[in-house]
Structure formats: structure tokens, C-alpha cells
XYZ file of C-alpha atoms in Angstrom:
700
model
C -167.308 -10.482 -33.529
C -163.725 -9.950 -35.455
C -162.673 -6.222 -36.285
C -161.451 -6.197 -39.728
C -160.953 -2.637 -40.916
C -159.749 0.459 -37.726
C -160.877 3.254 -39.994
C -158.096 5.827 -38.094
C -159.151 9.731 -39.009
C -157.334 12.527 -38.491
C -159.620 15.608 -37.647
C -158.474 19.015 -37.221
C -160.125 22.105 -38.415
C -161.893 20.709 -41.519
C -165.577 22.550 -40.144
C -167.902 21.058 -42.547
C -165.496 19.282 -45.085
C -165.557 16.567 -42.097
C -169.211 15.429 -42.866
C -168.582 14.793 -46.498
C -165.569 13.079 -45.339
C -167.971 11.129 -42.842
C -170.483 10.727 -45.260
C -167.690 8.620 -47.718
C -166.417 6.741 -44.983
C -170.122 4.990 -44.281
C -170.948 4.349 -47.044
C -167.602 2.492 -48.044
C -168.539 0.890 -44.385
C -172.102 -0.143 -45.322
C -170.684 -1.617 -48.217
C -168.163 -3.908 -46.011
C -170.642 -4.747 -43.358
C -172.577 -6.486 -46.273
C -169.772 -8.526 -47.728
C -169.493 -9.607 -43.939
C -166.553 -7.104 -42.855
C -166.339 -5.576 -39.787
C -165.302 -1.462 -38.952
C -164.104 0.655 -36.952
C -163.692 4.268 -37.437
C -161.705 6.346 -34.725
C -162.071 10.016 -35.166
C -159.068 12.009 -33.859
C -159.228 15.335 -33.258
C -155.946 17.402 -33.008
C -157.089 21.523 -32.092
C -160.015 20.496 -33.181
C -162.444 24.005 -33.944
C -165.544 24.460 -32.120
C -167.219 23.599 -35.177
C -165.153 20.740 -36.408
C -165.408 19.436 -33.362
C -169.857 19.761 -32.644
C -170.107 17.828 -36.628
C -167.116 15.139 -35.340
C -169.021 14.464 -31.520
C -172.644 14.401 -33.381
C -171.947 11.529 -36.296
C -174.289 8.229 -35.468
C -174.308 5.699 -38.133
C -175.025 2.166 -37.775
C -172.956 1.130 -40.086
C -169.851 0.727 -37.798
C -168.889 -1.561 -35.160
C -167.413 0.826 -33.311
C -167.098 4.960 -33.453
C -164.619 6.357 -31.163
C -163.350 9.748 -30.426
C -159.886 10.193 -29.826
C -158.934 14.268 -28.150
C -155.578 15.251 -28.249
C -153.831 18.717 -28.524
C -150.925 17.397 -30.557
C -150.666 20.415 -33.025
C -149.279 17.633 -35.267
C -150.304 14.668 -37.722
C -148.128 12.624 -36.929
C -148.348 11.991 -33.388
C -151.920 12.218 -34.192
C -151.397 9.626 -36.244
C -150.253 7.819 -33.630
C -152.453 7.729 -30.866
C -155.579 6.834 -32.912
C -154.041 3.994 -34.724
C -152.845 3.086 -30.512
C -156.841 3.838 -30.155
C -157.460 0.852 -33.032
C -158.438 -2.645 -32.522
C -158.883 -3.760 -36.161
C -156.310 -5.663 -37.604
C -156.173 -3.785 -40.335
C -155.584 -0.170 -40.150
C -156.335 2.352 -43.706
C -155.487 6.139 -42.945
C -156.996 9.266 -43.891
C -157.373 12.836 -43.928
C -161.298 14.762 -42.624
C -160.835 16.824 -45.890
C -160.801 14.200 -47.856
C -163.031 11.083 -49.368
C -162.577 8.039 -51.075
C -164.415 4.925 -53.640
C -166.809 2.976 -51.361
C -165.320 -0.241 -52.578
C -162.201 0.803 -51.102
C -161.576 -0.815 -47.523
C -163.572 -3.870 -49.477
C -160.860 -4.171 -52.204
C -158.066 -3.474 -50.337
C -159.155 -6.319 -47.567
C -158.908 -8.587 -50.411
C -155.676 -7.998 -51.956
C -154.036 -7.362 -48.542
C -155.035 -10.779 -47.615
C -154.278 -12.298 -50.018
C -150.363 -10.694 -50.532
C -149.925 -10.920 -46.728
C -148.674 -8.884 -43.598
C -145.800 -7.205 -45.365
C -148.031 -5.686 -47.980
C -149.402 -1.955 -47.901
C -152.217 -1.132 -49.706
C -152.922 1.679 -52.066
C -155.539 2.698 -54.448
C -155.152 2.721 -57.557
C -156.747 6.536 -58.610
C -155.645 9.207 -57.274
C -158.072 12.469 -58.115
C -157.771 15.632 -56.758
C -160.483 18.238 -57.104
C -160.289 22.090 -55.393
C -158.021 24.082 -55.750
C -156.006 21.527 -58.242
C -157.282 19.160 -60.507
C -155.356 15.995 -61.737
C -155.773 12.603 -62.157
C -152.720 10.131 -60.808
C -152.505 6.445 -61.962
C -150.474 5.192 -58.624
C -148.054 2.396 -59.068
C -147.694 -1.211 -56.496
C -143.085 -1.253 -55.475
C -142.719 -3.643 -58.102
C -143.253 -0.907 -61.263
C -141.655 2.025 -59.243
C -138.064 1.525 -58.033
C -137.118 3.724 -54.503
C -134.762 5.864 -56.844
C -137.362 8.414 -57.146
C -137.655 8.997 -53.020
C -134.097 11.064 -52.224
C -135.857 14.292 -53.950
C -140.152 13.359 -54.675
C -142.795 11.266 -52.819
C -144.625 9.314 -55.330
C -146.987 7.462 -52.889
C -149.798 9.043 -50.757
C -150.612 9.857 -47.221
C -153.709 7.606 -47.456
C -152.073 4.154 -46.532
C -153.547 0.946 -45.935
C -151.852 -2.386 -44.182
C -151.381 -4.372 -41.128
C -151.903 -3.420 -37.932
C -148.336 -4.947 -37.509
C -146.889 -2.578 -39.684
C -147.377 0.300 -37.999
C -147.154 -0.523 -34.271
C -143.358 -1.495 -35.953
C -142.646 1.750 -37.470
C -144.138 4.854 -35.882
C -144.849 8.281 -37.914
C -143.156 10.763 -37.553
C -142.967 14.683 -36.350
C -141.703 16.658 -39.365
C -139.484 19.413 -37.704
C -140.497 22.430 -40.078
C -137.467 24.196 -38.810
C -135.108 22.144 -40.315
C -137.050 22.624 -43.481
C -137.997 18.630 -43.074
C -142.082 17.217 -43.873
C -144.887 15.076 -44.530
C -144.873 12.201 -42.396
C -146.577 10.557 -44.972
C -142.968 10.789 -46.892
C -140.680 9.649 -44.357
C -143.403 6.686 -42.956
C -143.050 4.861 -46.688
C -139.833 5.524 -47.194
C -139.362 3.424 -43.595
C -141.712 0.793 -45.037
C -139.423 0.126 -48.023
C -135.999 0.582 -45.946
C -137.899 -2.342 -44.344
C -138.704 -4.313 -46.811
C -142.310 -3.861 -46.925
C -143.494 -4.163 -50.638
C -147.250 -2.039 -51.886
C -149.775 -2.682 -54.633
C -152.895 -0.838 -55.814
C -155.963 -2.315 -54.964
C -157.918 -2.086 -58.432
C -160.658 -0.141 -59.418
C -160.398 1.633 -55.874
C -160.247 5.882 -55.651
C -158.728 8.154 -53.345
C -160.370 11.525 -53.566
C -157.816 14.182 -52.701
C -159.297 17.850 -51.793
C -156.897 20.752 -52.619
C -157.026 24.086 -50.643
C -154.940 27.337 -52.037
C -153.989 28.280 -48.641
C -152.508 24.574 -47.507
C -149.099 23.082 -46.501
C -149.138 21.691 -49.693
C -149.357 24.031 -51.519
C -147.546 26.277 -49.839
C -144.217 23.805 -49.838
C -145.387 23.691 -53.901
C -144.788 27.902 -53.911
C -141.281 27.080 -51.225
C -137.677 28.361 -52.866
C -136.364 25.787 -50.721
C -139.258 23.472 -50.548
C -139.845 21.204 -47.935
C -138.327 17.776 -47.890
C -137.812 13.955 -46.442
C -136.132 14.065 -43.164
C -133.443 11.471 -42.626
C -134.693 7.748 -43.014
C -132.936 4.909 -42.965
C -134.067 4.254 -46.550
C -131.537 7.154 -47.508
C -128.454 5.387 -45.366
C -126.515 4.688 -48.144
C -126.337 0.435 -47.310
C -130.368 0.339 -47.284
C -130.417 2.688 -50.812
C -127.903 0.608 -52.473
C -129.698 -2.732 -51.861
C -133.089 -2.152 -52.217
C -132.320 0.285 -55.916
C -128.802 -2.529 -56.967
C -131.300 -4.505 -58.699
C -133.255 -1.767 -60.070
C -130.222 0.424 -61.065
C -128.442 -2.970 -63.152
C -132.001 -2.836 -64.540
C -131.453 0.012 -66.236
C -128.259 -0.084 -67.071
C -128.682 -2.922 -69.084
C -131.694 -2.201 -70.460
C -134.621 -4.621 -69.003
C -136.339 -2.228 -67.207
C -137.511 1.318 -68.142
C -138.081 3.932 -65.631
C -142.064 4.651 -66.387
C -142.180 8.193 -67.669
C -143.991 10.966 -65.582
C -146.169 12.577 -67.955
C -147.747 16.186 -68.096
C -151.005 15.536 -70.334
C -151.794 11.448 -71.707
C -154.577 11.595 -72.525
C -154.869 7.607 -73.348
C -154.867 7.521 -69.006
C -157.518 9.931 -68.741
C -159.553 8.089 -71.585
C -159.154 4.891 -70.400
C -160.525 6.316 -66.393
C -163.653 8.098 -68.604
C -163.818 4.114 -70.180
C -163.866 2.585 -66.682
C -167.973 1.880 -65.539
C -166.598 0.745 -62.405
C -164.447 3.728 -61.450
C -167.509 6.403 -63.182
C -170.197 4.667 -60.450
C -167.850 4.499 -57.418
C -167.067 8.262 -58.814
C -170.736 9.044 -59.416
C -171.500 8.013 -55.971
C -169.217 10.059 -54.382
C -170.134 12.841 -56.328
C -173.624 12.589 -55.058
C -171.332 14.082 -51.262
C -169.052 16.546 -52.902
C -170.591 17.684 -56.406
C -166.686 18.718 -57.367
C -166.033 15.582 -57.502
C -167.486 14.537 -61.031
C -165.913 13.235 -64.004
C -166.175 16.528 -65.657
C -163.308 17.919 -63.633
C -160.901 15.490 -64.268
C -158.346 17.415 -65.983
C -155.726 19.220 -64.703
C -152.130 17.689 -64.944
C -152.571 13.261 -65.427
C -149.530 10.679 -64.894
C -149.008 7.331 -63.740
C -146.237 8.771 -62.034
C -143.820 11.596 -60.887
C -140.258 9.665 -62.649
C -138.835 12.939 -62.958
C -136.161 13.440 -61.120
C -134.939 9.808 -61.560
C -131.656 11.114 -62.761
C -131.149 12.420 -58.727
C -132.189 8.947 -57.493
C -129.628 7.069 -59.664
C -127.088 10.118 -58.935
C -128.024 8.952 -55.338
C -126.808 5.548 -55.700
C -123.279 6.655 -56.898
C -122.918 8.718 -54.151
C -123.943 5.930 -51.854
C -121.869 3.997 -53.357
C -118.754 5.944 -52.105
C -119.755 6.295 -48.663
C -121.346 3.369 -47.752
C -120.112 1.807 -44.404
C -118.881 5.429 -43.406
C -120.580 7.248 -40.808
C -118.822 11.031 -39.995
C -117.444 13.824 -37.265
C -117.376 16.227 -40.319
C -118.032 17.114 -43.358
C -116.346 19.591 -45.419
C -117.934 21.141 -48.610
C -115.715 22.580 -50.934
C -116.182 23.885 -54.825
C -112.658 22.081 -55.223
C -109.126 20.771 -54.312
C -106.608 22.439 -56.060
C -103.463 23.896 -55.148
C -104.892 27.320 -53.669
C -104.767 29.734 -50.196
C -107.991 28.419 -48.914
C -107.782 25.063 -50.447
C -104.435 24.989 -48.177
C -106.048 26.059 -45.286
C -109.155 24.398 -45.821
C -106.624 21.022 -45.614
C -104.833 22.693 -42.480
C -108.207 22.600 -40.437
C -108.504 19.424 -41.031
C -105.607 17.916 -40.180
C -106.148 20.321 -37.044
C -109.100 18.348 -36.356
C -107.032 14.987 -36.674
C -104.602 16.123 -34.630
C -106.740 17.595 -31.633
C -108.634 14.167 -32.060
C -107.192 11.035 -33.980
C -110.412 9.176 -34.353
C -112.960 11.671 -36.247
C -113.844 10.439 -40.025
C -113.994 13.468 -42.703
C -116.211 13.469 -45.587
C -114.614 16.255 -48.195
C -117.160 16.947 -50.896
C -116.192 18.460 -54.103
C -119.132 20.612 -55.474
C -118.259 21.916 -58.898
C -115.610 20.885 -61.759
C -111.787 20.408 -62.040
C -109.384 19.078 -64.395
C -107.712 17.147 -61.194
C -108.717 17.315 -58.013
C -104.822 17.678 -56.641
C -104.695 18.993 -53.762
C -106.462 15.582 -52.072
C -103.306 13.691 -52.796
C -102.289 16.289 -50.168
C -105.365 15.558 -47.686
C -105.024 13.108 -44.580
C -104.892 9.190 -45.365
C -107.688 8.535 -43.396
C -110.400 11.640 -45.083
C -112.982 10.538 -47.146
C -113.004 12.556 -51.004
C -115.903 12.756 -52.076
C -116.021 14.525 -56.650
C -119.444 15.278 -56.178
C -119.925 17.549 -59.255
C -118.733 14.297 -61.376
C -120.923 12.010 -60.480
C -124.175 14.684 -59.418
C -122.769 17.302 -61.596
C -125.417 16.937 -65.089
C -128.773 17.806 -62.278
C -130.415 21.276 -62.194
C -129.166 23.316 -59.413
C -131.125 22.096 -57.016
C -131.538 18.628 -57.692
C -127.594 18.443 -57.150
C -127.630 20.981 -54.179
C -130.858 18.809 -52.755
C -129.220 14.644 -53.008
C -125.436 16.224 -51.506
C -127.082 17.371 -48.269
C -129.402 14.363 -47.502
C -126.032 12.323 -48.274
C -125.061 14.413 -45.419
C -128.077 14.486 -43.007
C -127.928 10.511 -43.528
C -123.891 9.398 -43.044
C -122.768 12.078 -41.141
C -125.932 12.967 -38.220
C -124.735 15.927 -36.293
C -121.974 16.215 -37.715
C -120.286 19.261 -38.013
C -120.766 20.277 -41.577
C -117.762 23.255 -43.164
C -118.892 24.900 -45.582
C -115.654 27.030 -48.345
C -117.111 29.460 -50.273
C -118.118 28.580 -53.674
C -121.288 28.633 -55.767
C -122.187 24.836 -55.602
C -120.894 24.825 -52.063
C -123.307 28.161 -50.968
C -126.280 26.530 -52.795
C -125.710 23.719 -50.523
C -125.745 25.744 -47.448
C -129.001 27.917 -48.461
C -130.373 24.814 -48.235
C -128.317 23.105 -44.911
C -129.208 27.170 -42.708
C -133.129 25.274 -42.412
C -131.550 21.767 -42.168
C -128.956 21.884 -39.765
C -128.538 22.808 -36.178
C -127.034 26.153 -35.665
C -123.589 24.262 -34.434
C -122.962 22.326 -36.972
C -122.471 24.682 -39.381
C -119.075 26.137 -40.514
C -118.232 29.069 -42.756
C -115.306 30.062 -43.838
C -115.108 33.275 -44.889
C -111.768 35.015 -46.565
C -112.770 38.587 -47.771
C -115.002 41.204 -46.782
C -114.919 43.350 -49.745
C -113.323 43.046 -53.423
C -111.578 46.699 -55.504
C -113.330 45.152 -58.469
C -116.677 44.495 -59.903
C -116.978 40.455 -58.143
C -120.130 39.965 -56.235
C -119.418 39.797 -52.304
C -123.445 40.132 -51.292
C -123.639 36.578 -51.095
C -121.716 35.835 -49.095
C -121.669 38.538 -46.842
C -125.741 37.685 -46.258
C -124.516 34.551 -45.513
C -122.057 35.830 -42.931
C -124.901 37.654 -41.768
C -127.495 34.353 -41.788
C -125.168 32.617 -39.764
C -123.883 34.581 -37.147
C -127.851 35.527 -36.815
C -129.123 31.864 -36.269
C -125.907 30.763 -33.550
C -123.396 28.960 -36.049
C -120.082 30.144 -36.779
C -118.054 31.323 -39.035
C -114.174 31.469 -39.535
C -111.381 33.862 -41.014
C -107.985 33.873 -41.385
C -107.493 37.197 -41.581
C -108.710 40.155 -38.913
C -110.308 42.416 -41.258
C -113.195 39.832 -42.707
C -113.964 39.724 -38.901
C -115.557 43.354 -38.938
C -118.412 45.085 -40.053
C -118.272 47.900 -42.827
C -117.585 50.479 -39.385
C -114.409 49.139 -38.833
C -116.214 46.614 -35.955
C -115.070 43.374 -34.481
C -118.305 41.065 -34.653
C -117.979 38.314 -31.904
C -119.170 35.975 -33.936
C -116.864 35.729 -36.505
C -113.511 34.043 -34.986
C -110.378 34.901 -36.147
C -107.954 31.207 -36.941
C -105.030 32.275 -38.111
C -103.181 29.792 -40.752
C -100.532 28.064 -40.350
C -96.654 28.392 -41.602
C -93.521 26.235 -41.062
C -90.953 28.513 -41.775
C -87.915 26.587 -43.741
C -84.014 27.678 -44.565
C -83.626 31.336 -45.907
C -81.730 31.184 -49.041
C -80.332 34.490 -50.190
C -78.155 34.716 -52.939
C -76.379 38.040 -53.754
C -76.101 37.689 -56.841
C -80.077 37.522 -57.042
C -80.815 40.125 -55.166
C -81.613 42.230 -58.225
C -83.757 39.335 -59.074
C -87.571 40.327 -58.253
C -90.150 37.936 -58.040
C -93.296 37.356 -58.026
C -95.282 34.232 -57.297
C -98.992 33.557 -57.349
C -102.047 33.289 -60.505
C -101.953 35.215 -63.421
C -105.325 36.444 -63.288
C -106.753 40.140 -63.717
C -107.701 40.091 -59.865
C -103.652 40.129 -59.185
C -103.570 42.980 -60.869
C -100.625 41.547 -62.919
C -100.189 44.651 -65.666
C -99.214 46.706 -62.337
C -96.019 44.712 -63.269
C -95.096 46.271 -66.754
C -95.186 50.011 -65.074
C -93.187 48.746 -61.653
C -90.334 47.444 -64.590
C -90.441 49.996 -66.586
C -89.561 52.894 -63.692
C -86.762 49.994 -61.666
C -84.870 49.616 -65.252
C -85.021 53.216 -65.736
C -82.997 53.814 -61.955
C -81.262 50.607 -62.766
C -81.334 47.840 -66.073
C -79.629 45.023 -64.106
C -83.273 44.702 -62.006
C -85.749 42.570 -63.769
C -88.406 40.941 -62.042
C -89.104 37.208 -62.905
C -92.765 36.312 -62.823
C -93.837 32.989 -61.660
C -97.442 31.417 -61.977
C -100.024 28.817 -63.485
C -101.999 30.829 -66.405
C -105.296 30.109 -68.296
C -106.441 30.703 -71.831
C -108.670 33.843 -70.887
C -105.703 35.069 -69.101
C -102.795 34.807 -71.515
C -103.162 38.181 -72.569
C -102.065 39.236 -69.713
C -98.384 37.593 -70.214
C -95.684 40.336 -70.534
C -94.194 40.110 -74.692
C -91.046 38.658 -74.578
C -87.585 40.322 -74.052
C -89.789 43.195 -72.397
C -87.150 44.960 -70.551
C -86.800 44.776 -66.912
C -89.541 41.807 -67.160
C -89.511 37.792 -67.521
C -91.874 35.231 -67.459
C -90.706 32.305 -65.453
C -94.204 29.932 -66.419
C -96.042 28.176 -62.956
C -94.693 26.167 -59.907
C -96.276 23.530 -58.162
C -95.038 24.720 -54.167
C -93.485 28.371 -52.837
C -90.548 25.894 -52.053
C -89.364 25.801 -55.625
C -89.422 29.384 -55.675
C -87.791 29.447 -52.398
C -84.528 28.104 -52.901
C -83.730 29.997 -56.580
C -82.251 32.350 -54.443
C -84.507 35.920 -54.264
C -84.167 38.282 -51.749
C -87.309 40.643 -52.243
C -90.849 39.145 -53.207
C -92.909 41.493 -54.983
C -97.095 40.894 -54.408
C -99.520 42.544 -56.252
C -103.082 42.366 -56.015
C -107.206 44.357 -56.143
C -107.592 42.407 -52.972
C -107.724 39.611 -50.891
C -107.815 37.690 -47.396
C -104.474 36.657 -46.128
C -103.132 35.208 -49.366
C -100.592 32.046 -48.288
C -98.586 32.619 -51.031
C -97.446 35.752 -48.613
C -97.154 33.659 -45.711
C -94.926 31.119 -47.656
C -92.518 34.172 -48.578
C -92.428 35.331 -45.138
C -91.481 31.480 -44.022
C -88.020 31.305 -46.250
C -87.018 34.027 -45.156
C -88.375 36.473 -48.320
C -88.242 40.153 -47.790
C -92.106 41.388 -48.955
C -93.897 43.874 -49.979
C -97.491 43.956 -50.443
C -100.177 46.437 -50.508
C -102.398 46.943 -47.681
C -105.922 45.296 -48.740
C -108.014 42.665 -46.765
C -106.207 40.457 -44.013
C -102.121 41.293 -45.260
C -101.443 43.385 -42.551
C -102.002 40.805 -40.383
C -98.717 39.361 -40.935
C -97.032 42.274 -43.088
C -96.256 45.087 -39.933
C -94.804 47.884 -41.966
C -91.114 48.106 -41.413
C -91.009 45.601 -39.179
C -92.467 42.075 -40.976
C -91.471 43.843 -44.787
C -92.855 46.166 -46.598
C -96.715 47.250 -46.696
C -97.667 49.857 -49.091
C -101.178 51.663 -49.024
C -103.733 50.377 -51.464
C -104.492 52.827 -54.290
C -106.303 52.556 -57.508
C -104.667 54.702 -59.323
C -102.216 52.438 -61.498
C -99.296 54.640 -62.060
C -98.687 55.501 -58.835
C -99.599 51.728 -56.983
C -96.497 50.946 -59.653
C -94.257 53.668 -58.426
C -94.455 53.174 -54.470
C -93.518 49.786 -55.618
C -90.910 50.682 -57.031
C -89.652 53.324 -54.944
C -90.324 50.086 -52.202
C -87.519 48.099 -53.702
C -85.111 50.407 -54.839
C -85.063 51.588 -51.125
C -84.638 47.640 -50.283
C -81.374 47.679 -52.984
C -80.114 50.187 -51.521
C -80.333 49.407 -48.168
C -79.882 45.795 -47.740
C -78.516 45.188 -43.962
C -83.037 46.259 -43.966
C -83.925 44.516 -46.293
C -82.175 41.191 -44.489
C -83.801 42.167 -40.722
C -87.078 42.262 -42.739
C -86.688 38.727 -43.886
C -85.605 37.270 -40.736
C -88.370 38.963 -38.804
C -90.745 37.661 -40.795
C -89.552 34.271 -40.581
C -89.535 34.994 -36.447
C -92.901 35.811 -36.889
C -94.130 33.014 -38.555
C -92.092 30.625 -35.562
C -93.711 31.969 -33.279
C -97.711 32.912 -34.510
C -98.060 30.997 -36.930
C -97.291 27.653 -35.665
C -100.261 24.268 -36.078
C -100.750 24.207 -31.958
C -102.011 27.681 -32.230
C -104.087 26.575 -34.663
C -104.942 23.198 -32.265
C -105.509 25.601 -29.505
C -107.987 28.083 -31.538
C -110.315 24.958 -32.904
C -110.319 23.263 -29.556
C -111.835 26.642 -27.712
C -113.816 27.077 -30.941
C -115.394 23.783 -30.637
C -115.377 22.843 -27.480
C -113.361 19.587 -27.886
C -111.158 18.342 -25.529
C -107.878 16.693 -27.453
C -108.237 12.978 -27.818
C -104.641 10.389 -26.796
C -103.758 7.798 -29.225
C -105.287 5.125 -27.148
C -108.436 6.423 -26.602
C -109.111 7.068 -30.298
C -108.719 3.745 -31.171
C -110.511 2.826 -29.038
C -113.568 4.702 -30.806
C -112.758 3.750 -34.068
């Protein structure tokens, strides 16, 4: 006799609840037998407890053409589903779990619909009725009305599916790696089926009765800060996602298709269900087995489909448009690409990686708003830049972070992902800590302590987490490689920023004009400049500090008034080379806190005599009396201003010493701050071998 359906029942520790599930399946098999449909039951006992195993082995019924028991110790729902399918002989497979029930018409209606539609259809029940610790009614929808655009952040289908055995032979369930934040083998399976062109349909008036437990994996996942999520899948690979979602996106844009709404309390759906005599009859039959299944208990959430996350799916589609057809070996997640020291350091890392291996494919993702990511134009031509904030910044922060990480997972599997500190990149990193391998994560950390009220708790906690798990933390200064006790952390790598030296231009007529160039901001301690200028003018009225730097509306008040004696604001600058050509000899740097400021290195590279505070990692480059003047940092403004003024006056009174410090600074840059040193340090850190041009071309 032909075997039509195999019900694959996964069993673990259901105990007495299993008996109710078996009675429910028996009723469905009896109903099928009356229609001439032969059914077998394959029970997969995965590390079942004694009580559960005893109930399964003791179950006897003439309703099934065959009864099989498969005993395994997988402790994996995915592997156990595959084992059950391998043992099944039916033409069609119905997947279900050991504590759920379904309406007695399920097998008949699902088989009739499947045979009518073809082997490329997966059949779902029309209704999902939750009972137990959570009650609810869901009206499921086939793929004709349901868009796959929901899949990046939500699973609209269920684990209990019905389909031709060829679908399950072609697509195996994949065990989710909980240590990577992945879960729900059913979410992944349904995504893979959609990617392969399978469609979904619902069998009318068929119900799955889903038992909710307060201590279940699903319940715990709903309460998690970062819920478990879909593992990388072919559906979310940009080329597939664009192909499968294109029609829906176009339909939404022109208004010919409207997304289904997510409804929390949709009375008309409940009323329609309760007026349906067929569904009530099925529920009454199930209620005789499990009294908690009752029309009186059809409460809680009622909705037609979970569609709250369609915006996230549409945003993911737009991100995919940028990277379609590309795969990456390295990804850089940064706040923005503007002309700043941190951005320049990141760009140098990118350039170093490409010098070592020109075949590397690099994706740079900006997670925060910028009027213009102007530094993008300085990136190597083969770097793909993605302004993720422009595309998806309107989403809830967790959704934005989630789809960004999914894009990385599906376009750069196994790649190193480099994170530069920032609110947006930190959110992605916090999720990635559970999803990426430790060797994949690289975090750039530039300072340990700040003298103002700026919160550094999050970056320092991330440093601790990353080093503990074995990831990479990289700093451009030695101060950030030390603990609060001053001990060097072996898990933080010091890679000096590179800097190209330039011709020293020192115009004697400019000796008494002191250069200050930085961002005009309270963090840069700009309010010291009027005090310093006052002291200098008192000693020599010809001395003037010329202040260059970008200013925004909130920092306008930090600019000195016009005609301030000894202090003049001269406007913003695009590059330090523009300032260097003016011929100043002395460069003044002020700040409350810092790592290794790039502007100090550039001043040294141009042979300027630098006066700077001993904060952060500045002493890596500015060695007092050798390559510049390093002042003890003092929180008292009056004392700090006097220290700066005294240092300026001392240099002006000793031109030979000033010139010597400038030349020594250039020599330091030429010896220590070279691209070759950075290349060597990166190769050692990441254990990579240099690749020749011929080899790189072959890899592309």
C-alpha cells in the first residue's frame, strides 16, 4: 500500500504532555484513513527523559500504517528533524513537535492542497492558536500575500510545516549556533525554501494548537536584550533578496500592493474565527484532549500577520542594492567618514591592508549622520562605501543594527569586521560580540580616560569583553594599551599611525605668530587661548596666536572676539599642509584629553616645534626636550596657561633650540611613523602574508 504521509514528531522532555499530542495525531490519522490516505508516525526521541520515552514506546494505535521510533542523542531539534525525515517513507512530510496539537482535518486538507498546487508548495495551517502561558490567535497567510521582506528581522511562518519529501531531501535543517546568537532552525529552513523558489499556501479551516511555556526557549528569547535571530541564509544574500523581493518593492512604491497590517486586538478576526462552524468543531475535538484549548480561551493577541518590521525589510533591500554582486574580506563599521584623526587612522589601516594584499575587497559602512562623508573621496577606489544611516537611520536602533549585521554576515562570511568607536557602530558591535567569531572582531580604541564628563564606560567595557573573548583591540597610542593600574594589556595591540614628512617651511617673519589648529570645541580646551595670549602680549605685544579650525553653531561662543590682543581666529582649514605653507615655526596644541592626535603628528612631519600637554598618548611622539615640548597637564586654567606662555617665550628666546626640536620631530616621523611599519605590524597582528600583484590579480 502506498504511504502518503509521514508525520515526523520530535520528542524531548514533554512527559505527560506527549500523550495528548499523540492522541491529536491519532485523530488526524483516523480522519485521513477514512479518506483513503495512509499515514505513518515517526517519533524521534532526542535524549528523551524516562517518562517521555516510556509514553512514546507504550503508544499503540491501528490508525497508522506504520509506527517508528528513532532514538538519538543529538540535543538538536534540527539534527533530530533530519533524522526523522531520513527514516520516513511517506511521499509527503508533516513536521510537528511533542507538546503541540493540531486539528483532525490537518493531514487530509494539507495533502489535498499540496497535490493540487504541486511539489514546490509548502502547506501551513490557516490558524495558529496559542494556549498555555500566552494566548493568541494568528491567521496565517500564504506567500502570495506575504512578502519575504519581513524575513530580515522577523519570522512570519511556523515550525510545523507540510510538504513533499523532495523539499526536505533537498534542504536539510541546520542546527543554529546559540553561541553565535543564531536560533530557530525553522526560520532558517523557511528562508532557504523561499530562496529556492518554494511558495507557501494555507489549508483552510486547519489549525495548529501551539503550547506556550513560561520557561521555554521561545519565551526566554522574547525577553532577551538581543533576541536570538536568523542565521546567515541564501535568502538574505543581496542577489537573492533583490530578486525575490523586487516585485513587492515595486508594487509598494506604486501603490498596487499594500502591506498587511499588524493588529494587536483585531476583533473582527476573532469574531470570524468563532463564527466558523468548521473551526469550532475542530477546536471542540482538540478540547476533549486538552481542556485548555477552548473558544473561551481564544484571547490575547489577534493578528493577521506580524508585519511591524516591513520598514526594516525595505531598508535591507536598499542596502542590498549597493552591495549586490560583491563579497568582502574586510568590513569597517564607523560613525562617519569626515576629516578627523580617527577617520584618517582607519583609512591608513585600509590602505595598509590593500598594500599587503591588493586583492582584498573592503566594505566601509557609516552608521551616523553627516552632511557629507567628505573623507570617502580619500578612500582607495576599490573600497565600497555604504552610507547605512542615509538608508536605514529612520529605523529603531535595534532594527538598524540588526539589518546592518545581517548584511555583513551575508556578504562577508568569515571576514574581519573592524569597529571604530561611535554610538551606531557600538550598537552593531554589541550584537556582533555574540554572532561573530572572536578572531573576526577588531576594535579601534584611542583613549582610556577623559578629564571632562564624557562617558567612557561603554568603550572600556567593550575593550574588556573583546579582549576576554580573544578578539583584537588596536590603538594608535601606548597609553590606551594600559590598564588603570598602568599595566600593559597583552590583548591590546599598539600600531602607530603613519605620517608622511614634508618640507619644513619656517618664515622668520612668522616666528612670533604662534599656530593653533584643531577643532573649535570645549573638549579642545580653546578657552585657554585668551589667557595664554594675554600673558604673551604682556611679555611682547608683537606675539599673536593665530587660531585655525572648524566651528559649528554650538561652539561659536568659543571664538575670541575680534581685535582680541594677541589672539586672532583665521577660519577653518582643509588640511594641515595648507597651514604649514604659512611658515609658522611653533605649533600650540591644547586639549582636555586625547589619544594620539593626528594634527600633532602632521605638525611634527612639517618640522613645526610642538608644544602639547602630557595627556593620552601624546608622549609617544612628543618627547620633552627631544622632539618637542611636553607640558604636565593641569586642570587649573591659570597655571596651565602660564605653562604654555612660558614654553612659547622660552622657544622664542632660543631659536636654535626651537629649530632643533622641529628637525628632531621630522626625523622621528621619518623613522617611526612610516607606512612600512604599519604594514609590518598589521601582518603580525592578523598573521597574514604579503601578496604580490600577480597573486592578487589571480584571486580577484
